[in-house]
Coordinates of C-alpha atoms and ligand atoms in Angstrom, one line a residue:
X1 CA 78.5 90.6 84.8
X2 CA 82.0 90.8 86.1
X3 CA 82.6 88.7 89.1
X4 CA 83.6 91.4 91.3
X5 CA 80.5 93.8 90.7
X6 CA 77.2 93.6 92.7
X7 CA 74.1 94.3 90.7
X8 CA 73.7 97.9 89.9
X9 CA 77.4 99.0 90.3
X10 CA 77.7 98.9 86.7
X11 CA 74.9 100.9 86.2
X12 CA 76.6 104.3 88.1
X13 CA 80.6 103.4 87.8
X14 CA 82.6 104.9 84.8
X15 CA 86.6 105.6 84.9
X16 CA 85.5 108.9 85.7
X17 CA 82.5 108.9 88.2
X18 CA 85.0 109.5 91.0
X19 CA 85.0 113.0 89.6
X20 CA 81.5 113.7 91.5
X21 CA 82.8 112.6 94.5
X22 CA 84.7 114.5 97.2
X23 CA 88.6 113.9 96.7
X24 CA 91.0 113.8 99.1
X25 CA 94.6 114.5 99.1
X26 CA 95.0 115.7 95.6
X27 CA 97.3 118.3 94.8
X28 CA 96.6 122.0 93.7
X29 CA 97.7 121.7 90.3
X30 CA 98.6 125.6 89.2
X31 CA 97.8 125.1 85.5
X32 CA 94.8 122.9 84.6
X33 CA 95.3 123.0 81.1
X34 CA 98.8 121.8 81.0
X35 CA 97.2 118.9 83.7
X36 CA 94.9 117.9 81.0
X37 CA 97.3 117.6 78.3
X38 CA 99.6 115.5 80.4
X39 CA 96.8 113.1 81.5
X40 CA 95.6 113.0 77.6
X41 CA 99.5 112.1 76.9
X42 CA 99.3 109.2 79.2
X43 CA 95.9 108.2 78.1
X44 CA 97.4 107.6 74.4
X45 CA 100.6 105.1 76.2
X46 CA 100.5 101.6 76.5
X47 CA 99.2 99.8 79.8
X48 CA 101.8 98.9 81.8
X49 CA 100.5 95.9 83.3
X50 CA 98.1 93.6 81.8
X51 CA 94.9 92.5 83.0
X52 CA 95.5 88.8 83.0
X53 CA 98.5 89.3 85.2
X54 CA 96.2 91.4 87.7
X55 CA 93.6 88.0 87.6
X56 CA 96.6 85.8 88.3
X57 CA 97.3 87.7 91.3
X58 CA 93.6 87.7 92.6
X59 CA 93.9 84.1 92.5
X60 CA 97.3 84.0 94.5
X61 CA 95.6 86.4 96.9
X62 CA 92.6 83.9 97.2
X63 CA 95.0 81.3 98.6
X64 CA 96.5 83.9 101.2
X65 CA 92.8 84.8 102.2
X66 CA 92.6 80.9 103.4
X67 CA 96.1 80.8 104.8
X68 CA 97.7 78.7 101.7
X69 CA 100.1 81.3 101.0
X70 CA 101.5 84.2 102.5
X71 CA 101.6 87.8 100.9
X72 CA 105.2 89.9 101.1
X73 CA 104.1 93.5 99.9
X74 CA 107.7 95.3 100.2
X75 CA 109.3 98.2 98.6
X76 CA 109.7 101.6 99.0
X77 CA 107.9 104.2 101.1
X78 CA 108.3 106.3 97.8
X79 CA 110.2 105.8 94.8
X80 CA 112.4 108.9 93.9
X81 CA 113.1 110.6 90.3
X82 CA 116.6 111.1 91.6
X83 CA 117.2 107.7 92.4
X84 CA 116.9 105.5 89.6
X85 CA 119.9 103.2 88.7
X86 CA 119.8 99.5 88.1
X87 CA 121.5 98.7 91.5
X88 CA 118.8 100.3 93.9
X89 CA 115.8 98.3 91.7
X90 CA 118.3 95.1 92.1
X91 CA 119.1 95.3 95.6
X92 CA 115.2 95.7 96.2
X93 CA 114.5 92.7 94.4
X94 CA 117.6 90.7 95.9
X95 CA 116.3 91.4 99.3
X96 CA 112.5 90.6 98.6
X97 CA 113.7 87.7 97.1
X98 CA 116.1 86.4 100.1
X99 CA 112.8 87.0 102.4
X100 CA 110.4 84.9 100.2
X101 CA 113.1 82.2 100.5
X102 CA 113.1 82.0 104.0
X103 CA 109.2 82.7 104.6
X104 CA 108.5 80.1 101.9
X105 CA 111.2 77.2 103.2
X106 CA 109.8 77.6 106.8
X107 CA 106.1 77.5 106.2
X108 CA 105.9 75.4 103.5
X109 CA 103.6 77.6 101.8
X110 CA 103.9 80.0 98.4
X111 CA 105.3 83.5 99.2
X112 CA 103.2 86.0 96.8
X113 CA 105.6 89.0 96.1
X114 CA 104.2 92.1 95.4
X115 CA 106.9 95.4 95.1
X116 CA 106.0 98.9 96.3
X117 CA 107.6 99.3 93.0
X118 CA 107.1 100.8 89.6
X119 CA 104.6 103.7 90.4
X120 CA 104.8 103.9 94.1
X121 CA 105.5 107.9 94.0
X122 CA 102.2 109.8 95.2
X123 CA 102.3 110.5 99.0
X124 CA 99.3 111.6 101.2
X125 CA 100.4 114.5 103.9
X126 CA 98.7 115.2 107.1
X127 CA 99.2 118.8 106.1
X128 CA 98.6 120.6 102.6
X129 CA 101.2 123.2 103.9
X130 CA 104.5 123.0 105.6
X131 CA 106.0 126.6 107.1
X132 CA 109.7 126.7 106.3
X133 CA 111.7 130.3 107.5
X134 CA 107.9 131.8 108.1
X135 CA 106.5 130.6 104.5
X136 CA 103.8 128.3 104.0
X137 CA 104.9 125.9 101.1
X138 CA 102.8 123.5 99.7
X139 CA 103.7 119.7 101.1
X140 CA 105.7 117.6 99.4
X141 CA 103.6 114.8 97.8
X142 CA 106.0 112.4 95.7
X143 CA 107.9 113.0 92.8
X144 CA 104.9 112.3 90.5
X145 CA 103.8 115.9 91.7
X146 CA 106.2 118.0 93.3
X147 CA 109.8 118.2 94.6
X148 CA 110.9 117.8 98.2
X149 CA 113.6 121.1 98.2
X150 CA 112.0 123.6 100.4
X151 CA 111.4 126.4 97.8
X152 CA 108.4 127.7 96.4
X153 CA 109.4 126.7 92.7
X154 CA 110.2 123.2 93.8
X155 CA 107.0 122.7 95.8
X156 CA 105.1 123.8 92.4
X157 CA 102.7 120.9 91.4
X158 CA 104.1 119.9 87.9
X159 CA 102.2 117.9 85.4
X160 CA 105.0 116.9 83.5
X161 CA 106.0 114.7 86.2
X162 CA 103.1 112.5 85.7
X163 CA 104.3 112.0 82.3
X164 CA 107.6 111.4 83.8
X165 CA 106.1 109.0 86.7
X166 CA 104.6 106.4 83.5
X167 CA 108.2 106.7 82.0
X168 CA 109.9 105.6 85.1
X169 CA 107.4 103.1 85.8
X170 CA 107.8 101.6 82.5
X171 CA 111.7 101.3 82.8
X172 CA 111.7 99.9 86.1
X173 CA 109.1 97.2 85.5
X174 CA 111.3 96.3 82.3
X175 CA 114.3 95.9 84.5
X176 CA 111.9 93.9 87.0
X177 CA 110.5 91.3 84.7
X178 CA 114.3 91.0 83.2
X179 CA 115.6 90.3 86.4
X180 CA 112.8 87.7 87.4
X181 CA 112.3 85.9 84.4
X182 CA 116.0 86.5 83.1
X183 CA 118.2 84.3 85.8
X184 CA 119.0 86.4 88.3
X185 CA 116.1 85.2 90.4
X186 CA 117.2 81.3 89.6
X187 CA 116.9 79.4 92.9
X188 CA 120.2 78.3 92.2
X189 CA 121.5 81.6 92.9
X190 CA 120.0 81.7 96.7
X191 CA 123.4 81.9 98.1
X192 CA 124.6 84.4 95.2
X193 CA 121.5 86.9 96.5
X194 CA 123.4 87.2 100.2
X195 CA 125.2 90.5 99.6
X196 CA 128.4 90.9 101.1
X197 CA 127.6 93.2 104.1
X198 CA 124.7 91.0 104.7
X199 CA 126.6 87.7 104.4
X200 CA 128.9 88.8 107.1
X201 CA 126.5 89.2 109.4
X202 CA 124.6 87.0 112.1
X203 CA 121.3 87.4 109.9
X204 CA 123.5 86.7 106.7
X205 CA 125.0 83.7 108.4
X206 CA 121.4 82.1 109.2
X207 CA 120.6 82.5 105.6
X208 CA 123.6 80.9 104.4
X209 CA 122.6 77.7 106.4
X210 CA 119.2 77.7 104.9
X211 CA 120.4 78.6 101.4
X212 CA 122.9 75.8 102.0
X213 CA 119.9 73.1 102.9
X214 CA 118.0 74.3 99.6
X215 CA 121.0 73.5 97.6
X216 CA 121.5 70.1 99.2
X217 CA 117.7 69.5 98.5
X218 CA 118.2 70.6 94.6
X219 CA 121.2 68.0 94.4
X220 CA 119.2 65.2 96.0
X221 CA 116.4 66.0 93.6
X222 CA 118.7 65.8 90.5
X223 CA 120.2 62.5 92.0
X224 CA 116.9 61.3 92.1
X225 CA 116.5 62.0 88.2
X226 CA 114.0 65.0 88.5
X227 CA 114.9 67.1 85.8
X228 CA 115.4 70.3 87.3
X229 CA 115.9 72.3 84.1
X230 CA 112.9 71.5 82.9
X231 CA 110.8 73.0 86.2
X232 CA 110.4 76.5 85.3
X233 CA 109.2 77.4 88.9
X234 CA 112.7 76.9 89.8
X235 CA 114.1 79.7 87.8
X236 CA 111.8 82.1 87.6
X237 CA 109.6 84.1 89.9
X238 CA 106.4 86.4 89.7
X239 CA 106.9 89.6 91.2
X240 CA 103.9 91.9 90.9
X241 CA 103.9 95.5 91.2
X242 CA 101.6 97.8 93.6
X243 CA 101.3 101.4 94.5
X244 CA 98.9 103.7 96.4
X245 CA 96.4 104.8 94.0
X246 CA 96.4 108.4 95.2
X247 CA 96.5 110.9 92.0
X248 CA 93.1 109.8 90.3
X249 CA 93.5 111.5 87.1
X250 CA 97.0 109.5 86.7
X251 CA 95.0 106.1 87.4
X252 CA 92.0 107.1 85.2
X253 CA 94.6 107.7 82.2
X254 CA 96.0 104.0 82.7
X255 CA 92.4 102.4 83.3
X256 CA 91.7 100.4 80.0
X257 CA 89.0 97.8 78.8
X258 CA 90.5 94.2 79.0
X259 CA 89.8 93.1 75.4
X260 CA 89.5 89.1 77.2
X261 CA 86.6 90.1 79.9
X262 CA 85.5 93.4 78.5
X263 CA 86.2 94.4 82.0
X264 CA 88.1 97.5 83.2
X265 CA 91.2 97.2 84.8
X266 CA 93.7 100.3 86.2
X267 CA 96.8 99.2 83.9
X268 CA 99.0 101.3 86.0
X269 CA 99.8 98.4 88.5
X270 CA 98.9 94.7 89.4
X271 CA 97.4 95.8 92.7
X272 CA 96.4 99.3 94.1
X273 CA 95.5 100.2 97.4
X274 CA 93.7 102.9 99.0
X275 CA 95.7 105.2 101.9
X276 CA 94.6 105.6 105.4
X277 CA 94.0 109.4 104.6
X278 CA 91.6 108.7 101.4
X279 CA 89.5 105.8 102.4
X280 CA 86.1 107.9 103.0
X281 CA 83.2 105.6 102.0
X282 CA 81.8 108.2 99.8
X283 CA 84.9 109.5 98.7
X284 CA 86.4 109.6 95.1
X285 CA 89.1 106.9 95.7
X286 CA 86.5 104.0 97.2
X287 CA 84.5 105.4 94.1
X288 CA 87.4 104.8 91.6
X289 CA 88.6 101.6 93.0
X290 CA 85.3 99.5 93.3
X291 CA 85.0 99.9 89.5
X292 CA 88.3 98.4 88.5
X293 CA 88.9 94.5 88.3
X294 CA 92.7 94.6 89.9
X295 CA 92.9 93.3 93.1
X296 CA 93.1 96.0 95.7
X297 CA 94.1 96.8 99.3
X298 CA 92.4 99.4 101.9
X299 CA 94.9 100.3 104.9
X300 CA 93.0 100.4 108.2
X301 CA 94.2 102.7 110.9
X302 CA 93.5 102.7 114.4
X303 CA 90.4 105.3 114.0
X304 CA 88.7 102.6 112.0
X305 CA 85.4 101.2 113.3
X306 CA 84.1 97.3 112.4
X307 CA 80.8 99.0 111.1
X308 CA 83.3 101.1 108.7
X309 CA 85.3 98.3 107.6
X310 CA 82.5 96.3 106.8
X311 CA 80.9 99.0 104.9
X312 CA 84.5 99.2 102.7
X313 CA 84.3 95.4 102.3
X314 CA 80.8 95.9 100.5
X315 CA 81.7 98.8 98.8
X316 CA 84.8 97.3 97.3
X317 CA 84.0 93.8 97.1
X318 CA 80.1 93.3 97.2
X319 CA 80.6 89.8 95.3
X320 CA 82.9 88.9 97.8
X321 CA 85.5 87.5 95.3
X322 CA 88.4 85.8 97.3
X323 CA 91.6 87.7 96.7
X324 CA 89.9 91.0 95.3
X325 CA 90.6 92.8 98.7
X326 CA 93.0 92.8 101.3
X327 CA 92.8 95.0 104.3
X328 CA 96.2 96.1 105.7
X329 CA 96.2 97.0 109.3
X330 CA 98.5 99.7 110.3
X331 CA 97.5 100.0 114.0
X332 CA 100.6 100.5 115.7
X333 CA 102.4 98.0 118.3
X334 CA 100.4 98.9 121.3
X335 CA 96.9 98.9 119.6
X336 CA 97.4 96.0 117.3
X337 CA 95.5 93.2 119.5
X338 CA 92.7 95.5 120.8
X339 CA 91.8 97.3 117.7
X340 CA 92.3 94.2 115.3
X341 CA 90.4 91.6 117.1
X342 CA 86.7 93.5 116.8
X343 CA 87.6 94.1 113.1
X344 CA 88.4 90.6 112.6
X345 CA 85.1 89.2 114.2
X346 CA 83.2 91.6 112.4
X347 CA 84.5 91.0 109.0
X348 CA 84.3 87.2 109.8
X349 CA 80.9 87.5 110.8
X350 CA 79.9 89.4 107.8
X351 CA 81.4 86.9 105.8
X352 CA 83.9 88.7 103.7
X353 CA 87.0 86.8 102.4
X354 CA 89.7 89.6 102.5
X355 CA 93.3 89.0 103.1
X356 CA 94.3 90.4 106.4
X357 CA 97.7 91.8 106.0
X358 CA 99.9 93.5 108.6
X359 CA 101.6 96.8 107.8
X360 CA 103.6 97.3 111.1
X361 CA 105.1 100.4 109.4
X362 CA 102.9 103.4 109.6
X363 CA 101.8 103.0 112.9
X364 CA 105.2 102.9 114.5
X365 CA 106.7 106.2 113.0
X366 CA 107.9 108.6 115.8
X367 CA 111.0 111.5 115.6
X368 CA 114.1 110.4 117.3
X369 CA 116.0 112.5 120.0
X370 CA 117.2 114.5 117.4
X371 CA 114.2 115.0 115.6
X372 CA 114.4 112.7 112.8
X373 CA 111.8 110.4 111.5
X374 CA 112.2 107.0 112.3
X375 CA 111.0 103.5 113.4
X376 CA 112.1 101.1 115.9
X377 CA 112.8 97.4 114.4
X378 CA 111.5 95.9 118.2
X379 CA 108.1 97.8 117.4
X380 CA 107.7 96.5 113.9
X381 CA 108.2 93.3 115.7
X382 CA 105.8 93.6 118.3
X383 CA 103.1 94.8 116.0
X384 CA 103.9 91.6 113.6
X385 CA 103.4 89.6 117.1
X386 CA 100.3 91.0 117.9
X387 CA 98.9 90.5 114.7
X388 CA 99.4 87.1 114.6
X389 CA 98.1 86.9 118.3
X390 CA 95.1 88.4 117.4
X391 CA 94.5 85.9 114.7
X392 CA 95.4 82.9 116.8
X393 CA 92.7 84.3 119.4
X394 CA 89.9 84.8 116.7
X395 CA 90.7 81.5 114.6
X396 CA 91.5 83.9 111.8
X397 CA 94.2 83.7 108.8
X398 CA 97.1 86.2 108.9
X399 CA 97.6 86.7 105.2
X400 CA 100.7 89.1 104.7
X401 CA 103.0 91.9 105.7
X402 CA 103.2 95.2 104.2
X403 CA 106.8 96.5 104.6
X404 CA 108.8 99.8 103.9
X405 CA 112.3 98.2 103.0
X406 CA 115.4 98.4 100.8
X407 CA 118.2 95.9 100.4
X408 CA 120.8 98.4 100.8
X409 CA 123.0 99.4 103.8
X410 CA 120.8 102.3 104.9
X411 CA 120.3 103.7 108.5
X412 CA 116.9 104.7 108.5
X413 CA 115.2 102.5 111.1
X414 CA 116.8 102.0 114.8
X415 CA 117.6 98.7 116.3
X416 CA 118.2 95.2 114.8
X417 CA 121.4 92.9 115.5
X418 CA 124.0 95.7 114.4
X419 CA 121.9 98.1 117.0
X420 CA 121.2 101.3 115.1
X421 CA 121.4 104.0 117.2
X422 CA 119.9 107.8 117.3
X423 CA 123.4 108.8 116.5
X424 CA 123.6 106.8 113.4
X425 CA 120.4 107.6 111.5
X426 CA 122.2 110.3 109.9
X427 CA 124.9 108.2 108.7
X428 CA 123.0 107.0 105.6
X429 CA 119.2 108.2 105.6
X430 CA 118.6 108.2 101.8
X431 CA 114.8 107.9 102.1
X432 CA 112.5 110.2 100.1
X433 CA 110.0 110.0 102.9
X434 CA 109.6 107.3 105.3
X435 CA 112.3 105.5 107.0
X436 CA 112.8 101.8 105.5
X437 CA 114.5 98.8 107.2
X438 CA 117.9 97.8 105.5
X439 CA 119.0 94.4 104.0
X440 CA 120.0 93.1 107.8
X441 CA 117.0 94.1 109.3
X442 CA 115.0 92.9 106.5
X443 CA 116.4 89.3 106.6
X444 CA 116.4 89.6 110.5
X445 CA 112.5 90.2 110.2
X446 CA 111.5 87.3 107.9
X447 CA 113.2 85.0 110.2
X448 CA 111.0 86.4 112.8
X449 CA 107.9 86.2 110.8
X450 CA 108.9 82.6 109.7
X451 CA 108.8 81.7 113.4
X452 CA 105.5 82.8 113.6
X453 CA 104.0 81.0 110.6
X454 CA 102.3 77.7 111.0
X455 CA 104.4 74.8 109.3
Ligands
LIG501 C1 102.5 104.7 102.8 O1 101.8 103.1 102.8 O2 103.4 104.9 102.7 C2 101.2 105.0 103.9 C3 101.4 106.3 103.5 O3 100.4 104.4 104.2 P1 99.0 105.0 104.9 O4 98.3 105.4 104.2 O5 98.7 103.7 105.7 O6 99.4 106.0 106.5
LIG502 CO1 105.5 105.2 104.0

C-alpha cells in the first residue's frame, strides 16, 4: 500500500476514474477523434520526469512543513509557444538562483526551487467565452489548447497543441537540466548571475554585497583545506518542475506506473497543483490527483472555508504524509490575515502536515487606469507580510512562496525601486496572461522575504 493512500482509495482510483466526475475548465474540443489520437500519441512518449525525483521533492517539502526548508516556486503565469528560446529559460533560471541565494544565505535553511516551467501552459478562465466586436469567441486557455489572437480560428481548441506542449516541455526540461547540472548554477558564479540591468540598480548592489560575502566564505573554506571541488552541492542545484494539472486528458496520458514502487506517478512534472477554480471536492481534478504519488498543491482562494480545506486534505493526503500536500493560499493583501488564521488553526487541529505556501499574486490583480491587467509590488509585499504575521500569531510554519516572475526587464507589475507606473505598462508587457515581477522587483522581493524569515 503506497504511503499516501488511505485504505479503500486504491479500490476505486484508476488513471481514468476522474472521467466519471464533473470536470471543470476543460476546452470544448471540436474533434473528439483527433483529441483521442493526440492523447494516444502522448501516452506512447517517454515520461518527462521520474518517480524517484518526485519522491525526493516530497522529502524536501516535508522539511518545509516543519520550517527546516523554504519553498520558492516561481515562473511564468503561462509559458508560450511563441517565446521558447534559450535566453528566456536562462533568465528565468538565473533570477530563481539569485533569489534562492538571498533566501538561503539569510535564513540558513535550504531553499527548495520549483519552477512554473516545462509544462505550465494551460490556463483556467473565469468565463468560457469572450465577446470581441459583438462576437462570442471561446476564451484563450493557454497555448496547450488554443491561441490568444481574437479570431474564431485562433481560439479553436486544437489537439495538436497537446503534442506540441509535450515537446516544448521536453526541450525546456532538457535545457533546465543542463543549466542546473552543467556549470551555470555553480556557486562560484554567484556574481555572474547579476545581469547588467540588475547589477547597476539598488537591488543589484545589495545582491553584490551578499555575493561578495559568499565568495569570501568560499575562499575561507578553501584556505582551511576544504576540497570545494569535491562538494557537488556547490556546483549543481536541483530545480524541480511544476504546473497546474488542468487538462486532465494530457495528465492522464503521462501517468505511469513506477517500476520501483509499483505506484502511479504523473510524469508530466515533479509537482502538480489544482487551481482555485477546479478544486471541487467531488470534481475530476481532486479525483485524478489523489491517486498519483507526486507532491501536489491546491490553490486556496478567499472563499475557502476551514471545513472545505480539511476535506481537501483528507481527500488528497488521507495518510498525512509530510511533504505530499502544499496549500497555496492566494487570498489578497487585504484579506490574508483574517482569512488565513482560521485555516491555519483548523488544519493544525486536524493534524494535517501541510506546507503552507503564500501566492501573493492571484489575489492582487487589478486593471490599471488604462485598462491593463497588473499587480502592485506593494500589495505583493503586503500579502506576504500578512501571511508571515498570521503564522506568527498561530505558531505555525510559513513554508514558502509561489510567484509569477521573469528575470527579464519587463514592465508588467507596478512599483519597485525603479517605480514602474501606469504609463510604463505598455513599454515591455510580454506576458501571455498574468503580469509578472521583473528581475529587479524579484530580487527586491527576495530580500524582503529574507527579512521575514527566522534566522
Ligand atoms: C495561476 O496560478 O496562474 C492561477 C490561475 O491561479 P489560481 O488558480 O490561484 O487563480
Ligand atoms: Co497566473
